[in-house]
């Protein structure tokens, strides 16, 4: 089983959107039993909070549920137990490295790394943050593109 952790700043918008989109893509591909997917935050600001209502709403418009999500912070133990740690942007990457000190196993990627023809870890574009621009459709589409590319990278 491949274990994937999606990470953003607060774990209330982008990373849970990625978690639930990826779970839906895995379900559609018939490989849910082959992937373990979670999400977390680099910060402690939103720990215990539900997914941000506009993020939950955009998921629901696409038939994707997010009930029961609670924000949590990424830990060194997560790094040790997950196969891939997928961040949304450079800012998350910098904060991730503060938590783990070293990506010595090469597990950390940016989600849009997987969309490039020349797959280079942590060199992809950033997923835009809807917390600041309010365009959850745009962020949904960016995440969907990244998750589809990640599924292809994983061989599904």
mmCIF file of C-alpha atoms in Angstrom, residues 13-109:
data_model
loop_
_atom_site.group_PDB
_atom_site.id
_atom_site.type_symbol
_atom_site.label_atom_id
_atom_site.label_comp_id
_atom_site.label_asym_id
_atom_site.label_seq_id
_atom_site.Cartn_x
_atom_site.Cartn_y
_atom_site.Cartn_z
ATOM 1 C CA UNK A 13 -8.333 24.376 2.445
ATOM 2 C CA UNK A 14 -5.814 23.004 -0.043
ATOM 3 C CA UNK A 15 -4.468 19.844 1.605
ATOM 4 C CA UNK A 16 -7.878 18.470 2.602
ATOM 5 C CA UNK A 17 -9.166 19.341 -0.883
ATOM 6 C CA UNK A 18 -6.262 17.322 -2.297
ATOM 7 C CA UNK A 19 -6.909 14.480 0.152
ATOM 8 C CA UNK A 20 -10.564 14.123 -0.791
ATOM 9 C CA UNK A 21 -10.022 14.678 -4.530
ATOM 10 C CA UNK A 22 -7.307 12.007 -4.524
ATOM 11 C CA UNK A 23 -9.524 9.611 -2.573
ATOM 12 C CA UNK A 24 -12.259 10.136 -5.171
ATOM 13 C CA UNK A 25 -9.844 9.543 -8.070
ATOM 14 C CA UNK A 26 -8.619 6.364 -6.351
ATOM 15 C CA UNK A 27 -12.214 5.212 -5.855
ATOM 16 C CA UNK A 28 -13.040 5.877 -9.516
ATOM 17 C CA UNK A 29 -9.927 3.945 -10.600
ATOM 18 C CA UNK A 30 -10.798 1.039 -8.298
ATOM 19 C CA UNK A 31 -7.559 1.352 -6.327
ATOM 20 C CA UNK A 32 -8.775 2.753 -2.988
ATOM 21 C CA UNK A 33 -7.433 -0.340 -1.258
ATOM 22 C CA UNK A 34 -3.949 0.359 -2.662
ATOM 23 C CA UNK A 35 -3.636 3.954 -1.433
ATOM 24 C CA UNK A 36 -3.730 5.389 2.072
ATOM 25 C CA UNK A 37 -4.339 9.151 1.800
ATOM 26 C CA UNK A 38 -4.318 11.799 4.542
ATOM 27 C CA UNK A 39 -3.639 15.513 4.940
ATOM 28 C CA UNK A 40 -2.033 17.764 7.530
ATOM 29 C CA UNK A 41 -0.631 21.235 8.196
ATOM 30 C CA UNK A 42 2.773 22.752 8.735
ATOM 31 C CA UNK A 43 1.299 25.206 11.262
ATOM 32 C CA UNK A 44 -0.609 24.757 14.502
ATOM 33 C CA UNK A 45 -3.093 27.584 13.826
ATOM 34 C CA UNK A 46 -6.083 25.493 12.756
ATOM 35 C CA UNK A 47 -5.545 22.240 14.686
ATOM 36 C CA UNK A 48 -8.898 20.586 15.363
ATOM 37 C CA UNK A 49 -10.855 22.793 12.960
ATOM 38 C CA UNK A 50 -13.069 21.426 10.198
ATOM 39 C CA UNK A 51 -12.404 22.019 6.533
ATOM 40 C CA UNK A 52 -13.053 25.671 5.610
ATOM 41 C CA UNK A 53 -16.714 25.931 4.455
ATOM 42 C CA UNK A 54 -15.970 27.301 0.940
ATOM 43 C CA UNK A 55 -13.486 24.431 0.399
ATOM 44 C CA UNK A 56 -16.082 21.894 1.547
ATOM 45 C CA UNK A 57 -18.648 23.572 -0.702
ATOM 46 C CA UNK A 58 -16.520 23.361 -3.856
ATOM 47 C CA UNK A 59 -15.841 19.689 -3.142
ATOM 48 C CA UNK A 60 -19.559 19.031 -2.648
ATOM 49 C CA UNK A 61 -20.338 20.714 -5.992
ATOM 50 C CA UNK A 62 -18.207 17.966 -7.545
ATOM 51 C CA UNK A 63 -19.875 15.208 -5.526
ATOM 52 C CA UNK A 64 -16.989 14.837 -3.081
ATOM 53 C CA UNK A 65 -17.616 14.716 0.655
ATOM 54 C CA UNK A 66 -15.277 15.913 3.391
ATOM 55 C CA UNK A 67 -17.312 15.181 6.518
ATOM 56 C CA UNK A 68 -15.331 14.489 9.659
ATOM 57 C CA UNK A 69 -12.134 16.255 8.619
ATOM 58 C CA UNK A 70 -10.186 17.859 11.471
ATOM 59 C CA UNK A 71 -6.980 19.791 10.905
ATOM 60 C CA UNK A 72 -3.815 18.362 12.370
ATOM 61 C CA UNK A 73 -0.124 19.209 12.239
ATOM 62 C CA UNK A 74 2.415 17.171 10.280
ATOM 63 C CA UNK A 75 5.027 15.402 12.435
ATOM 64 C CA UNK A 76 8.396 13.734 12.001
ATOM 65 C CA UNK A 77 6.583 10.447 12.648
ATOM 66 C CA UNK A 78 4.400 11.181 9.597
ATOM 67 C CA UNK A 79 7.520 11.693 7.499
ATOM 68 C CA UNK A 80 8.830 8.337 8.655
ATOM 69 C CA UNK A 81 5.580 6.452 7.946
ATOM 70 C CA UNK A 82 4.429 7.979 4.627
ATOM 71 C CA UNK A 83 5.883 7.174 1.197
ATOM 72 C CA UNK A 84 5.110 10.558 -0.365
ATOM 73 C CA UNK A 85 4.662 13.934 1.303
ATOM 74 C CA UNK A 86 3.048 16.330 -1.148
ATOM 75 C CA UNK A 87 3.046 20.058 -0.338
ATOM 76 C CA UNK A 88 1.091 22.763 -2.116
ATOM 77 C CA UNK A 89 3.705 25.522 -2.459
ATOM 78 C CA UNK A 90 7.251 26.679 -1.723
ATOM 79 C CA UNK A 91 6.167 28.246 1.595
ATOM 80 C CA UNK A 92 4.857 24.834 2.746
ATOM 81 C CA UNK A 93 8.094 23.244 1.567
ATOM 82 C CA UNK A 94 10.216 25.610 3.682
ATOM 83 C CA UNK A 95 8.030 25.021 6.742
ATOM 84 C CA UNK A 96 8.092 21.261 6.135
ATOM 85 C CA UNK A 97 11.879 21.282 6.197
ATOM 86 C CA UNK A 98 11.755 23.070 9.563
ATOM 87 C CA UNK A 99 9.714 20.163 10.911
ATOM 88 C CA UNK A 100 11.719 17.284 9.448
ATOM 89 C CA UNK A 101 15.153 18.980 9.234
ATOM 90 C CA UNK A 102 16.109 16.956 6.146
ATOM 91 C CA UNK A 103 14.227 15.286 3.331
ATOM 92 C CA UNK A 104 16.947 12.666 3.366
ATOM 93 C CA UNK A 105 14.702 10.019 1.793
ATOM 94 C CA UNK A 106 13.449 12.264 -1.033
ATOM 95 C CA UNK A 107 9.787 11.919 -0.071
ATOM 96 C CA UNK A 108 8.726 15.577 -0.324
ATOM 97 C CA UNK A 109 7.209 16.824 -3.586
#
